[in-house]
Coordinates of C-alpha atoms in Angstrom, one line a residue:
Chain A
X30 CA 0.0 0.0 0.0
X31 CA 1.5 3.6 -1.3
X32 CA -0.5 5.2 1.0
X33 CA 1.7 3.3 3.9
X34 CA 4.8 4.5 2.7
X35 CA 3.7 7.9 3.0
X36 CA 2.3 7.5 6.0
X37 CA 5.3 6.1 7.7
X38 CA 7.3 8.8 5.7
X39 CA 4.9 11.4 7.6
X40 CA 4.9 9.8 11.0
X41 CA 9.4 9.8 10.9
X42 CA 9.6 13.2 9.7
X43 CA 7.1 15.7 11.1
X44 CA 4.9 13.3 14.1
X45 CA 8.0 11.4 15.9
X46 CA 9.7 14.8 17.0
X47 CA 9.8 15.7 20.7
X48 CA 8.2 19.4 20.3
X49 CA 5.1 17.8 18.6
X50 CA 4.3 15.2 21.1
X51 CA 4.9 17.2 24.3
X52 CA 2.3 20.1 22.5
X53 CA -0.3 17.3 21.3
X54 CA -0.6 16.1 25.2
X55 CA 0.1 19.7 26.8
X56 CA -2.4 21.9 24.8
X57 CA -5.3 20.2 25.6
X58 CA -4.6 19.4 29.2
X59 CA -3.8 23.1 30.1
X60 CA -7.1 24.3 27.9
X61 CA -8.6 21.3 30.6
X62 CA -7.0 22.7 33.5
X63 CA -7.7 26.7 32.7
X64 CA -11.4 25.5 33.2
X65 CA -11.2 23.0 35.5
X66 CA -9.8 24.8 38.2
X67 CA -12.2 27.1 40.2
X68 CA -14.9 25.2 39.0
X69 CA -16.9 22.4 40.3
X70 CA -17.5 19.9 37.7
X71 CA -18.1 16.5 38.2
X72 CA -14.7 14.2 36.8
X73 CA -16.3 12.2 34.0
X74 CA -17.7 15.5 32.6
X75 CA -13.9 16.7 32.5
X76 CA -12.4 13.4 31.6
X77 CA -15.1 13.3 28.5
X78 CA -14.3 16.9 27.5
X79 CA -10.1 16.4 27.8
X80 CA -10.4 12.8 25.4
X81 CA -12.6 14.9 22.5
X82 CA -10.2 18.0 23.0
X83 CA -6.9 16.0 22.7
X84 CA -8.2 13.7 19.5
X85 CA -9.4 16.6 18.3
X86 CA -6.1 18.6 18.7
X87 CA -3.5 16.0 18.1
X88 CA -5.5 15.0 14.7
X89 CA -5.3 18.8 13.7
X90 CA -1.9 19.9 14.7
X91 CA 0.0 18.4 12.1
X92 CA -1.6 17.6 9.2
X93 CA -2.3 21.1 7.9
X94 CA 1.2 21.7 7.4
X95 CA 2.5 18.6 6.1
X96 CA 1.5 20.1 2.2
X97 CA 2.9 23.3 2.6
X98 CA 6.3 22.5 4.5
X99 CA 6.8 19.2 1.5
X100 CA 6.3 22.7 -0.7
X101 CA 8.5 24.8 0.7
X102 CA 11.3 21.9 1.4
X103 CA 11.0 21.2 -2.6
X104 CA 9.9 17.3 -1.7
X105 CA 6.7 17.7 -2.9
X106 CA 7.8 17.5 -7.0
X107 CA 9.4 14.7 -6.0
X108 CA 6.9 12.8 -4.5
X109 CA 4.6 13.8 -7.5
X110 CA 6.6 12.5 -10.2
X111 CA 6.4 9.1 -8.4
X112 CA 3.4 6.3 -9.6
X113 CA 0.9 7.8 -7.5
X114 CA -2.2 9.9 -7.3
X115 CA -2.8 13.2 -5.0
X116 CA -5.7 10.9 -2.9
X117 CA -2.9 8.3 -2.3
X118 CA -0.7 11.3 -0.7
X119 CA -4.2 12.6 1.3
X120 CA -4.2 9.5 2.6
X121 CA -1.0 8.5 3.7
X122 CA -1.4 11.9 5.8
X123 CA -4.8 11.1 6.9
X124 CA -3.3 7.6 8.1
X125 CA -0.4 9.1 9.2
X126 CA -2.5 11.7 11.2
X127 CA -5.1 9.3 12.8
X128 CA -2.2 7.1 14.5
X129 CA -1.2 10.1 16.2
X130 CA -4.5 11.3 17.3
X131 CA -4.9 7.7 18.7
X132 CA -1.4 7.2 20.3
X133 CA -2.2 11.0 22.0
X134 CA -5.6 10.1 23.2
X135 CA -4.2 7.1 25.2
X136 CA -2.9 9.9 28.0
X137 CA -6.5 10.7 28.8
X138 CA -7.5 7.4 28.5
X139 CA -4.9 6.0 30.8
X140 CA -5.8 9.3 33.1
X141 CA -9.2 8.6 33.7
X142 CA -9.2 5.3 34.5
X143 CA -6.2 6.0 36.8
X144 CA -9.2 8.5 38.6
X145 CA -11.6 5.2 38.2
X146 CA -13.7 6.2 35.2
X147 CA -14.4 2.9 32.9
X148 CA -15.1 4.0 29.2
X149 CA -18.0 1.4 27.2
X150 CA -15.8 0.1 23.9
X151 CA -17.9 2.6 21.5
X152 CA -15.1 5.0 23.3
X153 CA -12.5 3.3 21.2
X154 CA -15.0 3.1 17.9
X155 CA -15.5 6.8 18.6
X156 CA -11.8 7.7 18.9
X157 CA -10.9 5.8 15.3
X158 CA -13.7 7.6 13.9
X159 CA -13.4 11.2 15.4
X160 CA -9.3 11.1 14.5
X161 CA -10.6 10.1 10.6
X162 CA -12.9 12.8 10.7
X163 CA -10.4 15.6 12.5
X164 CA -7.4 14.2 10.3
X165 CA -9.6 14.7 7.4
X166 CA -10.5 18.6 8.3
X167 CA -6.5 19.0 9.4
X168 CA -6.0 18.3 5.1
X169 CA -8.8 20.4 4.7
X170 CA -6.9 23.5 6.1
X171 CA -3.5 22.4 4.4
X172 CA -5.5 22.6 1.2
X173 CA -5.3 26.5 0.9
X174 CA -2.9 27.1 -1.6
X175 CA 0.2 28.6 0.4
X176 CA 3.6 27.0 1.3
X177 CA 3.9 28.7 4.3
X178 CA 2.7 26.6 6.8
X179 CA 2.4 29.6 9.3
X180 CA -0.4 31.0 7.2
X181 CA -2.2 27.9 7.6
X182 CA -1.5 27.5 11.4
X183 CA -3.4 30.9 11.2
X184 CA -6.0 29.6 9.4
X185 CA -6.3 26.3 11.1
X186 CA -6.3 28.4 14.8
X187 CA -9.2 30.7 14.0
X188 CA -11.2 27.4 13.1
X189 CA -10.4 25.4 15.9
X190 CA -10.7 27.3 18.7
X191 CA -14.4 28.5 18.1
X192 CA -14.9 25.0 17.6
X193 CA -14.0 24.0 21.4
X194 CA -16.3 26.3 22.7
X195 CA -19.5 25.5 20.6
X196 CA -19.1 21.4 21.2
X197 CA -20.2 21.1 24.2
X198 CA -16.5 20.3 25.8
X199 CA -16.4 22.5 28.8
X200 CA -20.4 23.9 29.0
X201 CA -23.1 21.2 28.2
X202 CA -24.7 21.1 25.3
X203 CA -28.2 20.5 26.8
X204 CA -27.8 24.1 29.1
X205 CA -27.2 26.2 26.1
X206 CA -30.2 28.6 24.5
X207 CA -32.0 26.9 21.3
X208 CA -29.5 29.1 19.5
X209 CA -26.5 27.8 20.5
X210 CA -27.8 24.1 19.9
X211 CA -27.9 24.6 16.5
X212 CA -24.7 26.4 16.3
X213 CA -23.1 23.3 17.9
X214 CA -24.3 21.0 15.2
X215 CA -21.9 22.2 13.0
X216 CA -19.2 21.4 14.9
X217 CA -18.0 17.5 14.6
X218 CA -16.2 18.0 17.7
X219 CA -19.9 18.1 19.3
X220 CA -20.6 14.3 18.0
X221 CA -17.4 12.6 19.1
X222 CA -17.5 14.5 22.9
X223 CA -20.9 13.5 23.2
X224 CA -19.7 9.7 22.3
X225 CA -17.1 10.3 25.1
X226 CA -19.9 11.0 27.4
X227 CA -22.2 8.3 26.6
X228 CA -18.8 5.9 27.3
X229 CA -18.8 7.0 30.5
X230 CA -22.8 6.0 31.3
X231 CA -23.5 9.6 31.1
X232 CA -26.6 11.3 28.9
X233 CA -25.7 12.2 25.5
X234 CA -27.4 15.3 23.8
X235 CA -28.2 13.0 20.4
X236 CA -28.6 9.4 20.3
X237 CA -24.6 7.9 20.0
X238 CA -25.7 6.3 16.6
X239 CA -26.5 10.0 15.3
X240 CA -23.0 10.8 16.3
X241 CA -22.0 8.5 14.5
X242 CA -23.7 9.3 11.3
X243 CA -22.9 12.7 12.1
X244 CA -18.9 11.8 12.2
X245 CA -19.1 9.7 9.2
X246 CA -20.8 12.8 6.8
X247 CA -18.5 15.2 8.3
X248 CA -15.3 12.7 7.1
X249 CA -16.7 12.4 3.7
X250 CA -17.3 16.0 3.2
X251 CA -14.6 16.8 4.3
X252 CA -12.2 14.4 2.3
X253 CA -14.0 14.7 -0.6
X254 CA -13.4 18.5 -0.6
X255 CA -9.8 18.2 0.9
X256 CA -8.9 15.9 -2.0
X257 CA -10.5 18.3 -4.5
X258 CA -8.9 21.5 -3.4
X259 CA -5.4 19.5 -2.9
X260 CA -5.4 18.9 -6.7
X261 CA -6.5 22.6 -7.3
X262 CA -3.3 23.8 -5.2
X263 CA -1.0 21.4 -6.7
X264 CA 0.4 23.8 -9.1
X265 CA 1.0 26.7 -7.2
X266 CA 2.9 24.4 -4.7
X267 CA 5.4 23.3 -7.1
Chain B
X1 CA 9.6 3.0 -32.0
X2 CA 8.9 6.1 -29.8
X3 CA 8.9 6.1 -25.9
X4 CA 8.3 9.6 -25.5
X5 CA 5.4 11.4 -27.7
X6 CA 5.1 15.2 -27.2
X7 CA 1.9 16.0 -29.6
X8 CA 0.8 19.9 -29.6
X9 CA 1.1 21.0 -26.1
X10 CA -0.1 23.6 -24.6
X11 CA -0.1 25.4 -21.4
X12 CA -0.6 28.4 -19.7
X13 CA -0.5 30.0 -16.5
X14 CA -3.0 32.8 -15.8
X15 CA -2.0 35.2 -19.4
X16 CA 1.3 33.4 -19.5
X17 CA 1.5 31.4 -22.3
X18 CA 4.2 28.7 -21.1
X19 CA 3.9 26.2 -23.9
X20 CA 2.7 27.3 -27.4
X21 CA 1.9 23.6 -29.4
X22 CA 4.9 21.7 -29.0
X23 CA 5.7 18.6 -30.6
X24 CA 8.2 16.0 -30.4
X25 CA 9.1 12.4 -29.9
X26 CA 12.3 10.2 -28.7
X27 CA 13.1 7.0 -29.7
X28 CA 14.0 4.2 -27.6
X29 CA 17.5 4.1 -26.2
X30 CA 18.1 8.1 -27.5
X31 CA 19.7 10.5 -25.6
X32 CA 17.1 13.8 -25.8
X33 CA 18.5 16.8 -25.0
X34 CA 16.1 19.4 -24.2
X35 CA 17.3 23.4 -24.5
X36 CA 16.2 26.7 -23.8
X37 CA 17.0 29.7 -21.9
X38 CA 15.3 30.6 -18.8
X39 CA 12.0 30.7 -18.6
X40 CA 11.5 28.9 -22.2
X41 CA 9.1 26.5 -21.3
X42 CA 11.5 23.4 -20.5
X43 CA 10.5 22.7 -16.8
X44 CA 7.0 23.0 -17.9
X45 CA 7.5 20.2 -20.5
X46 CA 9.5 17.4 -18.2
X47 CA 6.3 18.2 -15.5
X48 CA 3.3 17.6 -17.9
X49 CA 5.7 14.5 -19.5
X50 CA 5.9 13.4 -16.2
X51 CA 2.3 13.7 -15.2
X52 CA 3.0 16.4 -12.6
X53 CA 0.8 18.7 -14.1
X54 CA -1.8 19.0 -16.9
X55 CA -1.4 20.2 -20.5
X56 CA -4.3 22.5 -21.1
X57 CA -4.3 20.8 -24.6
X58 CA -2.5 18.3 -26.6
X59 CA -1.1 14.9 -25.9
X60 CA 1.6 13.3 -24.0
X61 CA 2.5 9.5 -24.4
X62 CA 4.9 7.9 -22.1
X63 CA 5.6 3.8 -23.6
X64 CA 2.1 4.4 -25.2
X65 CA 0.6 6.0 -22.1
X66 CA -1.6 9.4 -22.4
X67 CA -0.2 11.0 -19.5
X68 CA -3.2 12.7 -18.4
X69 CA -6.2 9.8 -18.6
X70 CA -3.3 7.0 -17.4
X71 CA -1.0 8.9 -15.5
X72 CA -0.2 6.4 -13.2
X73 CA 1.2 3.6 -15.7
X74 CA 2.8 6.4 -17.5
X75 CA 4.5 7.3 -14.3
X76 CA 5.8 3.4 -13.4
X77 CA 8.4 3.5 -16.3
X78 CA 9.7 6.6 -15.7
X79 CA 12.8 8.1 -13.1
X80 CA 12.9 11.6 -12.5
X81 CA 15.1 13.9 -11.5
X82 CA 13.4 17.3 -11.2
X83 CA 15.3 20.3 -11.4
X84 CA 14.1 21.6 -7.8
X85 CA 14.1 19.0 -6.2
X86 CA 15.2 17.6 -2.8
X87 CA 15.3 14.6 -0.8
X88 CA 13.8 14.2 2.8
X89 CA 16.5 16.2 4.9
X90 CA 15.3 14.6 8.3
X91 CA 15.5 10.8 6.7
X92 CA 19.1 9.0 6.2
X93 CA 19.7 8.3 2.3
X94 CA 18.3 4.6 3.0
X95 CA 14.8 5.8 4.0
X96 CA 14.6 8.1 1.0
X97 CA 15.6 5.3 -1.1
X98 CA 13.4 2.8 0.5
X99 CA 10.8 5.1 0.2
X100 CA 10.5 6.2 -3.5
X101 CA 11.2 2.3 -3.8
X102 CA 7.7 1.5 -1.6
X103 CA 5.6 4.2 -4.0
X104 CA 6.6 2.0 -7.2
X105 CA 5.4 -1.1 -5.4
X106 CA 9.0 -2.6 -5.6
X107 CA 9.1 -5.4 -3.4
X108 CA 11.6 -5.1 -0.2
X109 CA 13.7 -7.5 -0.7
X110 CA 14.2 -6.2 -4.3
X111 CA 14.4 -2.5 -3.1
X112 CA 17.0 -3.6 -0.8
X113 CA 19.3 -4.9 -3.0
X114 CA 18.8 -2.3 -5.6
X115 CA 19.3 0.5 -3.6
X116 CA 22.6 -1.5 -1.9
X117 CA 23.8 -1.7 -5.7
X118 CA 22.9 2.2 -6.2
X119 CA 24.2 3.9 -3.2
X120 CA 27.6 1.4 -3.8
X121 CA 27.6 2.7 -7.4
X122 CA 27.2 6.2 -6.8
X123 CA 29.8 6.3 -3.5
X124 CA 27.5 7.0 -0.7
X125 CA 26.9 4.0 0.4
X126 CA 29.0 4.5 3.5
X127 CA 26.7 7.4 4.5
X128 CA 23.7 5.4 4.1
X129 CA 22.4 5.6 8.1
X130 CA 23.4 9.3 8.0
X131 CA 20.8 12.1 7.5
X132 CA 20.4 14.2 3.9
X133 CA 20.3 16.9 6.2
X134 CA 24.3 16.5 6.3
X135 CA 25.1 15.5 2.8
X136 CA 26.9 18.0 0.5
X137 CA 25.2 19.3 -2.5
X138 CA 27.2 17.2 -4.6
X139 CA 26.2 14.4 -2.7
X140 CA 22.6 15.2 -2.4
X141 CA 22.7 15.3 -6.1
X142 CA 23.9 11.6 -6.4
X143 CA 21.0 10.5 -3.9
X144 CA 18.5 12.2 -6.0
X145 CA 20.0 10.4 -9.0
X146 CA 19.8 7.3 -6.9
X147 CA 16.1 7.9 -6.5
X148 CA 15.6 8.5 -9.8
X149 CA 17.0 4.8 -10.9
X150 CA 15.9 3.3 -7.6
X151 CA 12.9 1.4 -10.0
X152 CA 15.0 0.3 -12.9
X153 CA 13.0 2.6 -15.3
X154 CA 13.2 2.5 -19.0
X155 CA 13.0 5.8 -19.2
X156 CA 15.0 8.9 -16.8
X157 CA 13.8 12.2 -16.9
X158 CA 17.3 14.7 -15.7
X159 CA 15.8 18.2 -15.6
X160 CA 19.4 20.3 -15.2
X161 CA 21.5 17.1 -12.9
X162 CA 24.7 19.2 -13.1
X163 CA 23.0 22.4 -12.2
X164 CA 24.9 24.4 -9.4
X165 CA 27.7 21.5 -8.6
X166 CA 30.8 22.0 -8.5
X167 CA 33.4 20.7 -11.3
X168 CA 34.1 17.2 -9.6
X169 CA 30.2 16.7 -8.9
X170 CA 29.3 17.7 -12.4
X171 CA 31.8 15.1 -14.1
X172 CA 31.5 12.2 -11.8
X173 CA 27.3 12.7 -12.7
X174 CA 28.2 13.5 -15.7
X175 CA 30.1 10.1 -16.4
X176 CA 27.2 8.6 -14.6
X177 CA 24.7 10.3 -16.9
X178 CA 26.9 8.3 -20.1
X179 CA 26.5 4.9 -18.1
X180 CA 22.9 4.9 -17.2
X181 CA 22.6 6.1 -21.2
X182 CA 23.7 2.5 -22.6
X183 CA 20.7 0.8 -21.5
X184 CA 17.7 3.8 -20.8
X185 CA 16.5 6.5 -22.5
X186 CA 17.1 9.7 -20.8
X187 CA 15.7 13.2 -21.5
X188 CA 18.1 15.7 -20.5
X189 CA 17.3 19.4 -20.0
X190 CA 20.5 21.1 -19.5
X191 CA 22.4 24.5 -19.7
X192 CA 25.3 23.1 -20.3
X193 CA 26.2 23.1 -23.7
X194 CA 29.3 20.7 -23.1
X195 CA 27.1 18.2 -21.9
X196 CA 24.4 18.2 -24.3
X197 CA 26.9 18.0 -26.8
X198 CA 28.9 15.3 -25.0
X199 CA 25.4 13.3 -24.3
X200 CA 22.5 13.6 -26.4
X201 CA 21.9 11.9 -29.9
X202 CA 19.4 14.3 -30.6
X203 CA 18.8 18.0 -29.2
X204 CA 15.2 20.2 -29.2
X205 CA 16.1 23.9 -28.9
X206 CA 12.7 25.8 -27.2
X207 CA 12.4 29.5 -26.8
X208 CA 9.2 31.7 -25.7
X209 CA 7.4 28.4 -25.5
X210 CA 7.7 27.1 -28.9
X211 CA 9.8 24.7 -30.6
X212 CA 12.9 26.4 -32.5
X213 CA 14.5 23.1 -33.6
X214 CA 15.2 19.2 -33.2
X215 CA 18.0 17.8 -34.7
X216 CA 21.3 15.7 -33.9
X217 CA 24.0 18.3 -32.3
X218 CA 26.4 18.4 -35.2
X219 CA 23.9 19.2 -38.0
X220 CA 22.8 22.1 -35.8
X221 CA 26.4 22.7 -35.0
X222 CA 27.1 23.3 -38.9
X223 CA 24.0 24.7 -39.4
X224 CA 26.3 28.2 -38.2
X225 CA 26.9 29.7 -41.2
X226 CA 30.3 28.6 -42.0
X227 CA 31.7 25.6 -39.8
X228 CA 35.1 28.1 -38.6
X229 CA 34.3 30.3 -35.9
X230 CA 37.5 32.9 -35.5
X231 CA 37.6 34.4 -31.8
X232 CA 39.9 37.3 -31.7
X233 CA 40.9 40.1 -29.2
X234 CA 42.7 43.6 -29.9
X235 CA 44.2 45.3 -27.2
X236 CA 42.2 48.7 -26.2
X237 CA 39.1 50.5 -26.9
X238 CA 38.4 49.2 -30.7
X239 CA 34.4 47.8 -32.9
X240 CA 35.5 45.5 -35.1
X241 CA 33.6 46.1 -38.5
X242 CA 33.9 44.1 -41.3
X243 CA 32.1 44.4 -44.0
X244 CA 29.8 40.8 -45.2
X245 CA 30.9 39.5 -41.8
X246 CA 28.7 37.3 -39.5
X247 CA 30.3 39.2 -36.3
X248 CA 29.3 38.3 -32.9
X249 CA 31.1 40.0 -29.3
X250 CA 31.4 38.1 -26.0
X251 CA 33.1 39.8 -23.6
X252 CA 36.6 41.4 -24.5
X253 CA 36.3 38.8 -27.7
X254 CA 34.6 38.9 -31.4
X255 CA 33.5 35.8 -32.8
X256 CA 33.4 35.8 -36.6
X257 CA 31.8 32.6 -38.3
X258 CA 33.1 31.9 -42.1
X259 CA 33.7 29.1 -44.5
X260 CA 37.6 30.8 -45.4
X261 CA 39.1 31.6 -42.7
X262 CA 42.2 32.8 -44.5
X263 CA 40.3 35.7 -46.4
X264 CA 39.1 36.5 -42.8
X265 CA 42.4 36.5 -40.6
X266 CA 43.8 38.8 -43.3
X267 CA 40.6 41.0 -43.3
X268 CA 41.0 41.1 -39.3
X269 CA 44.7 41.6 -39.5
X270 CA 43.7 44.5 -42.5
X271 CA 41.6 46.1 -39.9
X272 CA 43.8 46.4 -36.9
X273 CA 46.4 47.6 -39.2
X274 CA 44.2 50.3 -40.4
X275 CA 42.8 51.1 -37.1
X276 CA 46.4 50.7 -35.1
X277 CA 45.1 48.3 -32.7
X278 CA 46.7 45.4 -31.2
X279 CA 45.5 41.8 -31.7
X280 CA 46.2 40.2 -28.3
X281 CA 44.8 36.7 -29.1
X282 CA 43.6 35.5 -32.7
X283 CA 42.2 31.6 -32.3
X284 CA 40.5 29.3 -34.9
X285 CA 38.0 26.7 -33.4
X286 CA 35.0 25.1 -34.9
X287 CA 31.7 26.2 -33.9
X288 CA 30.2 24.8 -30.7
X289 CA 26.8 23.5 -30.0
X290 CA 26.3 27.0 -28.2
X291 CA 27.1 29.2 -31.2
X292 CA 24.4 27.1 -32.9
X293 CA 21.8 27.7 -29.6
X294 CA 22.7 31.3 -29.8
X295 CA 22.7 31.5 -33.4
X296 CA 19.3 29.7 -33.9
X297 CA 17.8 31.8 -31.0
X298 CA 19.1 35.0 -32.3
X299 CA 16.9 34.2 -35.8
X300 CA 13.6 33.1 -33.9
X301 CA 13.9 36.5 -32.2

């Protein structure tokens, strides 16, 4: 599989580097802490919330920049000029991506059952699912046509950190106005941290198999589109 | 038969018109060389050949393949070496290798031993655990080339492989460029003249986008109006003018091309006489395959 190679070419230059580990586990646990402290919220609500946060950042923070930095280190030509297709290089990255956002959500994981939390196995269905789905919106930011990764960091911040606050991670979705229900629909963070909670035996806002559905739509859309703007930026890349 | 079929292409890039309907083809086992000055269109061919990017019209056969609808078998008989080009700094030379070798679907075992025969080959096997982040450029190059040939292709694409070496890295890739030439067809862009001249059975001259020329370098060589070139240098401030003479100045140096070269020198020697100038240096030499590129880019002007 091509899309391996590129994968494991992804994962030994930009994932396995000290920097990017230590800011895929430290982000979200001091985003956790900033609200946890001062605040009385029961544990599984915080445990739930710190899980969808750290998927959700460690499945974003690389794969924007992957395109733009292979553009700017002149390997991207290279790579082109080899037997594959632009989807094969999506999803090497994608693959690439998702073991990250897996490997990183293990620290929470590990964390709350160290505070005696016991996930339900849709956890670990929701986490493969939510890293596709996040990995897959990561490309979609890389897919503006820049190589400066910088500018896409830009870009990918002003997304993501809205997103955080409209999903239901640190105020539940079921005590905001009408208003800000809907608004949290468009977030596909909302789906997976509502799976997080229904792992713990708490009550979900939708029913777990509409988060599902919800996560799966999300992924397509957003590969589908990442793949087609990838192609459109190809040029300007080179 | 023909391995490489260039029919009509076009291309453009926003008003820039980067390709104007070229056409071309090379023959199995040829040597192509491909030149242009900057900005002619060459880079633009060797990506659209090598299914990088898209002709906007026209066709591109690689063994029989149209680039664009089957791109990827196109690509499996092909090595390329793109002119911009680099390897993975933060992998050794073996996971570079290893990894160009995994996107052709080369087996490992057979990866292995071809990239062992490679790096051996090209004199970098010793560094093969050490990062391309502390290769020289020289060596850099080589690895490149090694990716390139890492698949056995029939076919190697070298867009500029001595560009920016230094002497002793330009002829040791050079010499490498004659070997893999025995038993592949390459297509060699190059600004050096030397080396198109010293490679290729058959050269395509571009400018502005369009074909000037395709032909074997020593018919274009003669095509020079005379086949003596006379380079000569007076001593001071001094034009030389001679009447009926195809006079060309490089530098401190005039270049006059004729087919009597006796007549000449005495015309030269006639006019620093008259003129009371110094000839420093007066040299006969048969015109080079850049006289010719000059020459024939000098008419299409």
């Amino acid at each position: 599989m091509k899309c391996l190679a590129i994968a494991k070419k992804d994962i030994l230059m930009y994932y396995l580097k000290g920097p990017v580990v230590i800011f895929g586990i430290l982000l979200p646990l001091f985003l956790f802490l900033a609200f946890w402290i001062g605040r009385n919220l029961p544990l599984d609500f915080l445990v739930a919330g710190l899980l969808a946060m750290t998927v959700f950042f460690a499945s974003t923070s690389v794969s924007p920049v992957v395109a733009p930095w292979e553009g700017q280190m002149r390997t991207l030509e290279r790579l082109m000029a080899c037997p594959i297709s632009v989807s094969t290089i999506i999803f090497g990255d994608i693959i690439a991506s998702i073991t990250f956002g897996i490997g990183i959500a293990i620290v929470p994981l590990l964390l709350g059952m160290a505070f005696g939390l016991s996930f339900s196995f849709v956890v670990l269905v929701g986490i493969v699912l939510a890293a596709f789905c996040f990995s897959c919106l990561g490309l979609l930011f890389s897919s503006f046509p820049t190589n400066m990764p910088s500018t896409v960091m830009m870009i990918s911040s002003l997304v993501r950190f809205p997103l955080i606050f409209i999903s239901g991670i640190f105020i539940p979705i079921q005590s905001l106005p009408s208003w800000g229900k809907t608004i949290s629909l468009l977030s596909p963070l909302t789906y997976f941290t509502d799976i997080a909670r229904a792992s713990l035996g708490m009550s979900s806002f939708l029913p777990v198999y509409l988060d599902f559905l919800a996560l799966i739509a999300f992924s397509g859309l957003f590969l589908i589109l990442a793949i087609k703007l990838h192609e459109r930026a190809l040029l300007s890349r080179l | 038969m023909n391995v490489i079929e260039a029919e009509n292409l076009v291309k453009s890039f926003g008003k820039i018109k980067a390709l104007d309907g070229i056409s071309f083809k090379v023959k199995k086992g040829q040597v192509f060389g491909f030149l242009g000055p900057n900005g002619a269109g060459k880079t633009t061919t060797v990506r659209i050949l090598t299914g990088i990017i898209k002709p906007d019209s026209g066709k591109a056969r690689i063994n029989g393949f149209d680039v664009v609808n089957e791109t990827i078998k196109a690509k499996q008989s092909i090595g390329v070496l793109p002119e911009i080009s680099n390897a993975y700094l933060d992998l050794t030379a073996w996971q570079n290798l290893m990894l160009i070798a995994s996107l052709y679907g080369m087996q490992k075992d057979e990866a292995e031993k071809r990239a062992e025969e490679l790096l051996r080959e090209f004199g970098i096997y010793e560094r093969r655990n050490t990062r391309v982040r502390g290769f020289s450029k020289g060596m850099k190059q080589r690895l490149m080339l090694c990716m390139a040939l890492i698949s056995d292709p029939e076919i190697v694409f070298l867009d500029e492989p001595t560009s920016g070496l230094d002497v002793q890295s330009a002829r040791m890739i050079r010499g490498k460029v004659l070997s893999i030439a025995k038993e592949k067809t390459v297509f060699l862009t190059s600004h050096n003249m030397d080396e198109v001249n010293l490679l290729c059975d058959e050269v395509a001259i571009i400018s502005k986008g369009r074909l000037v020329t395709v032909d074997t370098p020593e018919r274009l060589k003669s095509r020079v109006g005379g086949s003596i070139a006379i380079e000569v240098s007076f001593g001071g401030k001094s034009e030389l003018r001679v009447d009926e003479m195809n006079v060309v100045k490089y530098g401190d140096k005039y270049v006059i091309y004729t087919t009597n070269p006796y007549q000449t020198i005495c015309r030269i020697v006639d006019f620093a006489k008259q003129n009371n100038v110094e000839i420093i240096s007066i040299n006969t030499r048969t015109p080079t395959l850049e006289d010719a590129f000059l020459k024939l880019l000098e008419v299409e002007k």
